């Protein structure tokens, strides 16, 4: 019996991504490169523990002109939890979604909300169909939230605050993504730090400013 991937070495472990036994070398080399690894694969989980964050240079930080201070994040924590959870849900329910798709969706949403700051509305949509689906789900979630807040006569969410939270998530992705073609390290980060739906804390009442 030989490794399902290289067909040369002796297999050492079962790979749910190829539904067969593979060698440890192929597991390390092909993980999230040519193999779609389930997020709960024990070998992927172990690899995440030892994975180093990307070395992102200051000039590589996306949209760094958008101010995102600790004070801003504290005052907009409910909105951050809401959008983070919505990105998680959209990523997990979009078939085949990987970090690069989430990155494209974040980029298009930032571009869209930037135009709103100038008093115009022009929605930038990704050419990538998976990213476009994630973009659409986030826009629908934001619109639903706006309606819920309006029905409760609550303070509406400012476009500037949405833009700031999106820019923050975009920066987190730039550090968390491992750069592998089928990598989902950022999606894994969202799973670890944001609630899964349905979640009571994601209702409009949590964003009402008193």
mmCIF file with all atom_site columns, C-alpha atoms in Angstrom, residues 6-206:
data_model
loop_
_atom_site.group_PDB
_atom_site.id
_atom_site.type_symbol
_atom_site.label_atom_id
_atom_site.label_alt_id
_atom_site.label_comp_id
_atom_site.label_asym_id
_atom_site.label_entity_id
_atom_site.label_seq_id
_atom_site.pdbx_PDB_ins_code
_atom_site.Cartn_x
_atom_site.Cartn_y
_atom_site.Cartn_z
_atom_site.occupancy
_atom_site.B_iso_or_equiv
_atom_site.pdbx_formal_charge
_atom_site.auth_seq_id
_atom_site.auth_comp_id
_atom_site.auth_asym_id
_atom_site.auth_atom_id
_atom_site.pdbx_PDB_model_num
ATOM 1   C CA . UNK A 1 6   ? 2.725   10.612 -4.104  1.00 0.00 ? 6   UNK A CA 1
ATOM 2   C CA . UNK A 1 7   ? 2.126   6.911  -4.794  1.00 0.00 ? 7   UNK A CA 1
ATOM 3   C CA . UNK A 1 8   ? 5.691   6.303  -3.595  1.00 0.00 ? 8   UNK A CA 1
ATOM 4   C CA . UNK A 1 9   ? 6.093   6.393  0.178   1.00 0.00 ? 9   UNK A CA 1
ATOM 5   C CA . UNK A 1 10  ? 4.400   4.291  2.797   1.00 0.00 ? 10  UNK A CA 1
ATOM 6   C CA . UNK A 1 11  ? 1.284   5.976  4.228   1.00 0.00 ? 11  UNK A CA 1
ATOM 7   C CA . UNK A 1 12  ? 1.338   6.997  7.888   1.00 0.00 ? 12  UNK A CA 1
ATOM 8   C CA . UNK A 1 13  ? -2.026  8.674  8.458   1.00 0.00 ? 13  UNK A CA 1
ATOM 9   C CA . UNK A 1 14  ? -5.544  8.934  7.110   1.00 0.00 ? 14  UNK A CA 1
ATOM 10  C CA . UNK A 1 15  ? -6.278  12.153 5.228   1.00 0.00 ? 15  UNK A CA 1
ATOM 11  C CA . UNK A 1 16  ? -9.954  13.193 5.196   1.00 0.00 ? 16  UNK A CA 1
ATOM 12  C CA . UNK A 1 17  ? -9.138  15.661 2.430   1.00 0.00 ? 17  UNK A CA 1
ATOM 13  C CA . UNK A 1 18  ? -8.344  12.890 -0.061  1.00 0.00 ? 18  UNK A CA 1
ATOM 14  C CA . UNK A 1 19  ? -10.265 10.188 1.849   1.00 0.00 ? 19  UNK A CA 1
ATOM 15  C CA . UNK A 1 20  ? -7.247  7.942  1.869   1.00 0.00 ? 20  UNK A CA 1
ATOM 16  C CA . UNK A 1 21  ? -3.980  7.146  3.636   1.00 0.00 ? 21  UNK A CA 1
ATOM 17  C CA . UNK A 1 22  ? -1.016  9.411  2.946   1.00 0.00 ? 22  UNK A CA 1
ATOM 18  C CA . UNK A 1 23  ? 2.588   9.824  4.099   1.00 0.00 ? 23  UNK A CA 1
ATOM 19  C CA . UNK A 1 24  ? 3.588   12.509 6.588   1.00 0.00 ? 24  UNK A CA 1
ATOM 20  C CA . UNK A 1 25  ? 5.713   14.339 3.982   1.00 0.00 ? 25  UNK A CA 1
ATOM 21  C CA . UNK A 1 26  ? 2.773   14.773 1.612   1.00 0.00 ? 26  UNK A CA 1
ATOM 22  C CA . UNK A 1 27  ? 0.619   15.810 4.556   1.00 0.00 ? 27  UNK A CA 1
ATOM 23  C CA . UNK A 1 28  ? 3.017   18.648 5.347   1.00 0.00 ? 28  UNK A CA 1
ATOM 24  C CA . UNK A 1 29  ? 3.722   19.677 1.742   1.00 0.00 ? 29  UNK A CA 1
ATOM 25  C CA . UNK A 1 30  ? 0.247   19.428 0.263   1.00 0.00 ? 30  UNK A CA 1
ATOM 26  C CA . UNK A 1 31  ? -1.818  20.590 3.240   1.00 0.00 ? 31  UNK A CA 1
ATOM 27  C CA . UNK A 1 32  ? -4.032  23.496 2.057   1.00 0.00 ? 32  UNK A CA 1
ATOM 28  C CA . UNK A 1 33  ? -1.977  23.606 -1.168  1.00 0.00 ? 33  UNK A CA 1
ATOM 29  C CA . UNK A 1 34  ? -3.500  20.847 -3.290  1.00 0.00 ? 34  UNK A CA 1
ATOM 30  C CA . UNK A 1 35  ? -5.640  19.306 -0.549  1.00 0.00 ? 35  UNK A CA 1
ATOM 31  C CA . UNK A 1 36  ? -8.858  20.858 0.829   1.00 0.00 ? 36  UNK A CA 1
ATOM 32  C CA . UNK A 1 37  ? -8.295  20.112 4.503   1.00 0.00 ? 37  UNK A CA 1
ATOM 33  C CA . UNK A 1 38  ? -11.360 19.930 6.780   1.00 0.00 ? 38  UNK A CA 1
ATOM 34  C CA . UNK A 1 39  ? -10.984 22.483 9.574   1.00 0.00 ? 39  UNK A CA 1
ATOM 35  C CA . UNK A 1 40  ? -11.361 19.771 12.217  1.00 0.00 ? 40  UNK A CA 1
ATOM 36  C CA . UNK A 1 41  ? -8.615  17.511 10.799  1.00 0.00 ? 41  UNK A CA 1
ATOM 37  C CA . UNK A 1 42  ? -6.355  16.687 13.757  1.00 0.00 ? 42  UNK A CA 1
ATOM 38  C CA . UNK A 1 43  ? -3.189  17.208 11.710  1.00 0.00 ? 43  UNK A CA 1
ATOM 39  C CA . UNK A 1 44  ? -4.347  20.592 10.465  1.00 0.00 ? 44  UNK A CA 1
ATOM 40  C CA . UNK A 1 45  ? -5.282  21.613 14.028  1.00 0.00 ? 45  UNK A CA 1
ATOM 41  C CA . UNK A 1 46  ? -1.809  20.582 15.235  1.00 0.00 ? 46  UNK A CA 1
ATOM 42  C CA . UNK A 1 47  ? -0.158  22.461 12.370  1.00 0.00 ? 47  UNK A CA 1
ATOM 43  C CA . UNK A 1 48  ? -2.078  25.643 13.228  1.00 0.00 ? 48  UNK A CA 1
ATOM 44  C CA . UNK A 1 49  ? -0.495  25.636 16.718  1.00 0.00 ? 49  UNK A CA 1
ATOM 45  C CA . UNK A 1 50  ? 2.991   25.834 15.210  1.00 0.00 ? 50  UNK A CA 1
ATOM 46  C CA . UNK A 1 51  ? 2.116   28.106 12.290  1.00 0.00 ? 51  UNK A CA 1
ATOM 47  C CA . UNK A 1 52  ? 3.831   31.480 12.484  1.00 0.00 ? 52  UNK A CA 1
ATOM 48  C CA . UNK A 1 53  ? 2.013   34.714 11.743  1.00 0.00 ? 53  UNK A CA 1
ATOM 49  C CA . UNK A 1 54  ? 2.954   36.346 8.471   1.00 0.00 ? 54  UNK A CA 1
ATOM 50  C CA . UNK A 1 55  ? 5.612   39.038 8.582   1.00 0.00 ? 55  UNK A CA 1
ATOM 51  C CA . UNK A 1 56  ? 3.598   41.927 7.159   1.00 0.00 ? 56  UNK A CA 1
ATOM 52  C CA . UNK A 1 57  ? 5.589   45.084 6.497   1.00 0.00 ? 57  UNK A CA 1
ATOM 53  C CA . UNK A 1 58  ? 4.015   48.435 7.440   1.00 0.00 ? 58  UNK A CA 1
ATOM 54  C CA . UNK A 1 59  ? 3.664   49.427 3.781   1.00 0.00 ? 59  UNK A CA 1
ATOM 55  C CA . UNK A 1 60  ? 1.810   46.169 3.075   1.00 0.00 ? 60  UNK A CA 1
ATOM 56  C CA . UNK A 1 61  ? -0.953  46.833 5.627   1.00 0.00 ? 61  UNK A CA 1
ATOM 57  C CA . UNK A 1 62  ? -4.161  47.323 3.634   1.00 0.00 ? 62  UNK A CA 1
ATOM 58  C CA . UNK A 1 63  ? -5.944  50.677 3.862   1.00 0.00 ? 63  UNK A CA 1
ATOM 59  C CA . UNK A 1 64  ? -3.728  51.851 6.686   1.00 0.00 ? 64  UNK A CA 1
ATOM 60  C CA . UNK A 1 65  ? -5.010  55.404 6.177   1.00 0.00 ? 65  UNK A CA 1
ATOM 61  C CA . UNK A 1 66  ? -8.286  54.325 7.813   1.00 0.00 ? 66  UNK A CA 1
ATOM 62  C CA . UNK A 1 67  ? -7.837  55.034 11.560  1.00 0.00 ? 67  UNK A CA 1
ATOM 63  C CA . UNK A 1 68  ? -8.590  52.045 13.801  1.00 0.00 ? 68  UNK A CA 1
ATOM 64  C CA . UNK A 1 69  ? -7.612  52.759 17.412  1.00 0.00 ? 69  UNK A CA 1
ATOM 65  C CA . UNK A 1 70  ? -8.118  50.608 20.500  1.00 0.00 ? 70  UNK A CA 1
ATOM 66  C CA . UNK A 1 71  ? -10.699 53.122 21.687  1.00 0.00 ? 71  UNK A CA 1
ATOM 67  C CA . UNK A 1 72  ? -12.566 52.753 18.384  1.00 0.00 ? 72  UNK A CA 1
ATOM 68  C CA . UNK A 1 73  ? -12.608 48.955 18.718  1.00 0.00 ? 73  UNK A CA 1
ATOM 69  C CA . UNK A 1 74  ? -13.806 49.125 22.318  1.00 0.00 ? 74  UNK A CA 1
ATOM 70  C CA . UNK A 1 75  ? -16.662 51.471 21.482  1.00 0.00 ? 75  UNK A CA 1
ATOM 71  C CA . UNK A 1 76  ? -17.637 49.387 18.454  1.00 0.00 ? 76  UNK A CA 1
ATOM 72  C CA . UNK A 1 77  ? -17.161 45.949 19.982  1.00 0.00 ? 77  UNK A CA 1
ATOM 73  C CA . UNK A 1 78  ? -20.791 44.829 19.369  1.00 0.00 ? 78  UNK A CA 1
ATOM 74  C CA . UNK A 1 79  ? -20.465 45.807 15.702  1.00 0.00 ? 79  UNK A CA 1
ATOM 75  C CA . UNK A 1 80  ? -17.129 43.967 15.452  1.00 0.00 ? 80  UNK A CA 1
ATOM 76  C CA . UNK A 1 81  ? -18.676 40.823 16.961  1.00 0.00 ? 81  UNK A CA 1
ATOM 77  C CA . UNK A 1 82  ? -21.638 41.127 14.587  1.00 0.00 ? 82  UNK A CA 1
ATOM 78  C CA . UNK A 1 83  ? -19.576 41.541 11.415  1.00 0.00 ? 83  UNK A CA 1
ATOM 79  C CA . UNK A 1 84  ? -16.964 38.971 12.459  1.00 0.00 ? 84  UNK A CA 1
ATOM 80  C CA . UNK A 1 85  ? -19.683 36.385 13.066  1.00 0.00 ? 85  UNK A CA 1
ATOM 81  C CA . UNK A 1 86  ? -21.381 37.221 9.772   1.00 0.00 ? 86  UNK A CA 1
ATOM 82  C CA . UNK A 1 87  ? -18.101 36.794 7.888   1.00 0.00 ? 87  UNK A CA 1
ATOM 83  C CA . UNK A 1 88  ? -17.607 33.452 9.630   1.00 0.00 ? 88  UNK A CA 1
ATOM 84  C CA . UNK A 1 89  ? -21.095 32.282 8.713   1.00 0.00 ? 89  UNK A CA 1
ATOM 85  C CA . UNK A 1 90  ? -20.780 33.477 5.105   1.00 0.00 ? 90  UNK A CA 1
ATOM 86  C CA . UNK A 1 91  ? -17.370 31.807 4.722   1.00 0.00 ? 91  UNK A CA 1
ATOM 87  C CA . UNK A 1 92  ? -18.496 28.472 6.141   1.00 0.00 ? 92  UNK A CA 1
ATOM 88  C CA . UNK A 1 93  ? -21.662 28.365 4.037   1.00 0.00 ? 93  UNK A CA 1
ATOM 89  C CA . UNK A 1 94  ? -20.055 29.394 0.733   1.00 0.00 ? 94  UNK A CA 1
ATOM 90  C CA . UNK A 1 95  ? -18.952 26.136 -0.951  1.00 0.00 ? 95  UNK A CA 1
ATOM 91  C CA . UNK A 1 96  ? -15.192 26.052 -1.496  1.00 0.00 ? 96  UNK A CA 1
ATOM 92  C CA . UNK A 1 97  ? -14.500 29.369 0.253   1.00 0.00 ? 97  UNK A CA 1
ATOM 93  C CA . UNK A 1 98  ? -10.882 29.949 1.315   1.00 0.00 ? 98  UNK A CA 1
ATOM 94  C CA . UNK A 1 99  ? -9.043  32.895 2.839   1.00 0.00 ? 99  UNK A CA 1
ATOM 95  C CA . UNK A 1 100 ? -8.373  34.557 -0.524  1.00 0.00 ? 100 UNK A CA 1
ATOM 96  C CA . UNK A 1 101 ? -12.130 34.668 -1.167  1.00 0.00 ? 101 UNK A CA 1
ATOM 97  C CA . UNK A 1 102 ? -12.737 36.339 2.200   1.00 0.00 ? 102 UNK A CA 1
ATOM 98  C CA . UNK A 1 103 ? -9.893  38.756 1.424   1.00 0.00 ? 103 UNK A CA 1
ATOM 99  C CA . UNK A 1 104 ? -11.505 39.731 -1.893  1.00 0.00 ? 104 UNK A CA 1
ATOM 100 C CA . UNK A 1 105 ? -14.879 40.211 -0.175  1.00 0.00 ? 105 UNK A CA 1
ATOM 101 C CA . UNK A 1 106 ? -13.313 42.408 2.510   1.00 0.00 ? 106 UNK A CA 1
ATOM 102 C CA . UNK A 1 107 ? -11.531 44.470 -0.143  1.00 0.00 ? 107 UNK A CA 1
ATOM 103 C CA . UNK A 1 108 ? -14.728 45.048 -2.141  1.00 0.00 ? 108 UNK A CA 1
ATOM 104 C CA . UNK A 1 109 ? -16.699 45.976 0.980   1.00 0.00 ? 109 UNK A CA 1
ATOM 105 C CA . UNK A 1 110 ? -14.023 48.449 2.094   1.00 0.00 ? 110 UNK A CA 1
ATOM 106 C CA . UNK A 1 111 ? -14.091 50.028 -1.365  1.00 0.00 ? 111 UNK A CA 1
ATOM 107 C CA . UNK A 1 112 ? -17.882 50.247 -1.241  1.00 0.00 ? 112 UNK A CA 1
ATOM 108 C CA . UNK A 1 113 ? -17.983 51.930 2.170   1.00 0.00 ? 113 UNK A CA 1
ATOM 109 C CA . UNK A 1 114 ? -15.166 54.281 1.196   1.00 0.00 ? 114 UNK A CA 1
ATOM 110 C CA . UNK A 1 115 ? -17.371 55.717 -1.549  1.00 0.00 ? 115 UNK A CA 1
ATOM 111 C CA . UNK A 1 116 ? -20.122 56.340 1.007   1.00 0.00 ? 116 UNK A CA 1
ATOM 112 C CA . UNK A 1 117 ? -17.727 58.616 2.902   1.00 0.00 ? 117 UNK A CA 1
ATOM 113 C CA . UNK A 1 118 ? -17.654 60.912 -0.118  1.00 0.00 ? 118 UNK A CA 1
ATOM 114 C CA . UNK A 1 119 ? -21.445 61.095 -0.216  1.00 0.00 ? 119 UNK A CA 1
ATOM 115 C CA . UNK A 1 120 ? -21.735 58.742 -3.180  1.00 0.00 ? 120 UNK A CA 1
ATOM 116 C CA . UNK A 1 121 ? -22.839 55.150 -3.397  1.00 0.00 ? 121 UNK A CA 1
ATOM 117 C CA . UNK A 1 122 ? -21.033 52.809 -5.726  1.00 0.00 ? 122 UNK A CA 1
ATOM 118 C CA . UNK A 1 123 ? -20.975 49.147 -4.807  1.00 0.00 ? 123 UNK A CA 1
ATOM 119 C CA . UNK A 1 124 ? -17.766 47.384 -5.795  1.00 0.00 ? 124 UNK A CA 1
ATOM 120 C CA . UNK A 1 125 ? -18.344 43.691 -6.443  1.00 0.00 ? 125 UNK A CA 1
ATOM 121 C CA . UNK A 1 126 ? -15.601 41.072 -6.717  1.00 0.00 ? 126 UNK A CA 1
ATOM 122 C CA . UNK A 1 127 ? -15.196 39.247 -10.026 1.00 0.00 ? 127 UNK A CA 1
ATOM 123 C CA . UNK A 1 128 ? -14.540 36.147 -7.928  1.00 0.00 ? 128 UNK A CA 1
ATOM 124 C CA . UNK A 1 129 ? -17.982 34.490 -7.597  1.00 0.00 ? 129 UNK A CA 1
ATOM 125 C CA . UNK A 1 130 ? -17.319 32.990 -4.157  1.00 0.00 ? 130 UNK A CA 1
ATOM 126 C CA . UNK A 1 131 ? -16.095 36.348 -2.848  1.00 0.00 ? 131 UNK A CA 1
ATOM 127 C CA . UNK A 1 132 ? -19.121 38.032 -4.457  1.00 0.00 ? 132 UNK A CA 1
ATOM 128 C CA . UNK A 1 133 ? -21.435 35.656 -2.572  1.00 0.00 ? 133 UNK A CA 1
ATOM 129 C CA . UNK A 1 134 ? -19.715 36.490 0.735   1.00 0.00 ? 134 UNK A CA 1
ATOM 130 C CA . UNK A 1 135 ? -19.922 40.219 -0.096  1.00 0.00 ? 135 UNK A CA 1
ATOM 131 C CA . UNK A 1 136 ? -23.648 39.902 -0.813  1.00 0.00 ? 136 UNK A CA 1
ATOM 132 C CA . UNK A 1 137 ? -24.370 38.037 2.434   1.00 0.00 ? 137 UNK A CA 1
ATOM 133 C CA . UNK A 1 138 ? -22.580 40.723 4.450   1.00 0.00 ? 138 UNK A CA 1
ATOM 134 C CA . UNK A 1 139 ? -24.451 43.518 2.721   1.00 0.00 ? 139 UNK A CA 1
ATOM 135 C CA . UNK A 1 140 ? -27.758 41.746 3.366   1.00 0.00 ? 140 UNK A CA 1
ATOM 136 C CA . UNK A 1 141 ? -26.863 41.233 7.037   1.00 0.00 ? 141 UNK A CA 1
ATOM 137 C CA . UNK A 1 142 ? -25.965 44.924 7.436   1.00 0.00 ? 142 UNK A CA 1
ATOM 138 C CA . UNK A 1 143 ? -29.184 46.030 5.737   1.00 0.00 ? 143 UNK A CA 1
ATOM 139 C CA . UNK A 1 144 ? -31.265 43.717 7.956   1.00 0.00 ? 144 UNK A CA 1
ATOM 140 C CA . UNK A 1 145 ? -29.541 45.119 11.026  1.00 0.00 ? 145 UNK A CA 1
ATOM 141 C CA . UNK A 1 146 ? -30.208 48.697 9.921   1.00 0.00 ? 146 UNK A CA 1
ATOM 142 C CA . UNK A 1 147 ? -33.927 47.906 9.554   1.00 0.00 ? 147 UNK A CA 1
ATOM 143 C CA . UNK A 1 148 ? -34.064 46.250 12.983  1.00 0.00 ? 148 UNK A CA 1
ATOM 144 C CA . UNK A 1 149 ? -32.429 49.262 14.605  1.00 0.00 ? 149 UNK A CA 1
ATOM 145 C CA . UNK A 1 150 ? -34.803 51.643 12.805  1.00 0.00 ? 150 UNK A CA 1
ATOM 146 C CA . UNK A 1 151 ? -37.808 49.640 14.043  1.00 0.00 ? 151 UNK A CA 1
ATOM 147 C CA . UNK A 1 152 ? -36.531 50.028 17.607  1.00 0.00 ? 152 UNK A CA 1
ATOM 148 C CA . UNK A 1 153 ? -35.870 53.771 17.107  1.00 0.00 ? 153 UNK A CA 1
ATOM 149 C CA . UNK A 1 154 ? -32.237 53.057 18.007  1.00 0.00 ? 154 UNK A CA 1
ATOM 150 C CA . UNK A 1 155 ? -29.179 55.039 16.959  1.00 0.00 ? 155 UNK A CA 1
ATOM 151 C CA . UNK A 1 156 ? -28.321 53.997 13.403  1.00 0.00 ? 156 UNK A CA 1
ATOM 152 C CA . UNK A 1 157 ? -24.941 52.494 12.575  1.00 0.00 ? 157 UNK A CA 1
ATOM 153 C CA . UNK A 1 158 ? -22.592 54.962 10.962  1.00 0.00 ? 158 UNK A CA 1
ATOM 154 C CA . UNK A 1 159 ? -21.003 53.985 7.637   1.00 0.00 ? 159 UNK A CA 1
ATOM 155 C CA . UNK A 1 160 ? -17.701 55.242 9.040   1.00 0.00 ? 160 UNK A CA 1
ATOM 156 C CA . UNK A 1 161 ? -17.899 52.707 11.882  1.00 0.00 ? 161 UNK A CA 1
ATOM 157 C CA . UNK A 1 162 ? -18.656 49.864 9.476   1.00 0.00 ? 162 UNK A CA 1
ATOM 158 C CA . UNK A 1 163 ? -15.695 50.952 7.357   1.00 0.00 ? 163 UNK A CA 1
ATOM 159 C CA . UNK A 1 164 ? -13.401 51.024 10.404  1.00 0.00 ? 164 UNK A CA 1
ATOM 160 C CA . UNK A 1 165 ? -14.421 47.522 11.510  1.00 0.00 ? 165 UNK A CA 1
ATOM 161 C CA . UNK A 1 166 ? -14.006 46.176 7.971   1.00 0.00 ? 166 UNK A CA 1
ATOM 162 C CA . UNK A 1 167 ? -10.540 47.737 7.783   1.00 0.00 ? 167 UNK A CA 1
ATOM 163 C CA . UNK A 1 168 ? -9.617  46.110 11.097  1.00 0.00 ? 168 UNK A CA 1
ATOM 164 C CA . UNK A 1 169 ? -10.768 42.671 9.906   1.00 0.00 ? 169 UNK A CA 1
ATOM 165 C CA . UNK A 1 170 ? -8.843  43.229 6.685   1.00 0.00 ? 170 UNK A CA 1
ATOM 166 C CA . UNK A 1 171 ? -5.658  43.877 8.670   1.00 0.00 ? 171 UNK A CA 1
ATOM 167 C CA . UNK A 1 172 ? -6.212  40.820 10.844  1.00 0.00 ? 172 UNK A CA 1
ATOM 168 C CA . UNK A 1 173 ? -6.596  38.713 7.689   1.00 0.00 ? 173 UNK A CA 1
ATOM 169 C CA . UNK A 1 174 ? -3.308  40.009 6.324   1.00 0.00 ? 174 UNK A CA 1
ATOM 170 C CA . UNK A 1 175 ? -1.511  38.648 9.411   1.00 0.00 ? 175 UNK A CA 1
ATOM 171 C CA . UNK A 1 176 ? -3.518  35.458 9.954   1.00 0.00 ? 176 UNK A CA 1
ATOM 172 C CA . UNK A 1 177 ? -3.683  34.130 6.388   1.00 0.00 ? 177 UNK A CA 1
ATOM 173 C CA . UNK A 1 178 ? -0.899  31.629 5.684   1.00 0.00 ? 178 UNK A CA 1
ATOM 174 C CA . UNK A 1 179 ? -0.787  32.332 1.962   1.00 0.00 ? 179 UNK A CA 1
ATOM 175 C CA . UNK A 1 180 ? -1.508  28.734 0.903   1.00 0.00 ? 180 UNK A CA 1
ATOM 176 C CA . UNK A 1 181 ? -3.750  28.439 -2.189  1.00 0.00 ? 181 UNK A CA 1
ATOM 177 C CA . UNK A 1 182 ? -6.424  26.539 -0.253  1.00 0.00 ? 182 UNK A CA 1
ATOM 178 C CA . UNK A 1 183 ? -5.568  28.034 3.122   1.00 0.00 ? 183 UNK A CA 1
ATOM 179 C CA . UNK A 1 184 ? -8.294  28.792 5.651   1.00 0.00 ? 184 UNK A CA 1
ATOM 180 C CA . UNK A 1 185 ? -6.207  30.020 8.577   1.00 0.00 ? 185 UNK A CA 1
ATOM 181 C CA . UNK A 1 186 ? -8.132  33.301 8.766   1.00 0.00 ? 186 UNK A CA 1
ATOM 182 C CA . UNK A 1 187 ? -11.467 31.487 8.647   1.00 0.00 ? 187 UNK A CA 1
ATOM 183 C CA . UNK A 1 188 ? -10.127 29.312 11.473  1.00 0.00 ? 188 UNK A CA 1
ATOM 184 C CA . UNK A 1 189 ? -9.255  32.523 13.351  1.00 0.00 ? 189 UNK A CA 1
ATOM 185 C CA . UNK A 1 190 ? -12.840 33.723 12.928  1.00 0.00 ? 190 UNK A CA 1
ATOM 186 C CA . UNK A 1 191 ? -14.114 30.367 14.253  1.00 0.00 ? 191 UNK A CA 1
ATOM 187 C CA . UNK A 1 192 ? -11.949 30.757 17.357  1.00 0.00 ? 192 UNK A CA 1
ATOM 188 C CA . UNK A 1 193 ? -12.813 34.394 18.122  1.00 0.00 ? 193 UNK A CA 1
ATOM 189 C CA . UNK A 1 194 ? -16.380 34.992 16.965  1.00 0.00 ? 194 UNK A CA 1
ATOM 190 C CA . UNK A 1 195 ? -19.662 33.275 17.870  1.00 0.00 ? 195 UNK A CA 1
ATOM 191 C CA . UNK A 1 196 ? -21.320 30.871 15.489  1.00 0.00 ? 196 UNK A CA 1
ATOM 192 C CA . UNK A 1 197 ? -24.875 31.630 14.349  1.00 0.00 ? 197 UNK A CA 1
ATOM 193 C CA . UNK A 1 198 ? -27.550 31.642 15.592  1.00 0.00 ? 198 UNK A CA 1
ATOM 194 C CA . UNK A 1 199 ? -26.399 33.672 18.573  1.00 0.00 ? 199 UNK A CA 1
ATOM 195 C CA . UNK A 1 200 ? -28.527 35.965 20.787  1.00 0.00 ? 200 UNK A CA 1
ATOM 196 C CA . UNK A 1 201 ? -25.645 38.425 21.160  1.00 0.00 ? 201 UNK A CA 1
ATOM 197 C CA . UNK A 1 202 ? -25.863 39.177 17.454  1.00 0.00 ? 202 UNK A CA 1
ATOM 198 C CA . UNK A 1 203 ? -29.349 40.662 17.620  1.00 0.00 ? 203 UNK A CA 1
ATOM 199 C CA . UNK A 1 204 ? -30.026 44.329 17.010  1.00 0.00 ? 204 UNK A CA 1
ATOM 200 C CA . UNK A 1 205 ? -30.510 44.912 20.736  1.00 0.00 ? 205 UNK A CA 1
ATOM 201 C CA . UNK A 1 206 ? -26.801 44.375 21.340  1.00 0.00 ? 206 UNK A CA 1
#
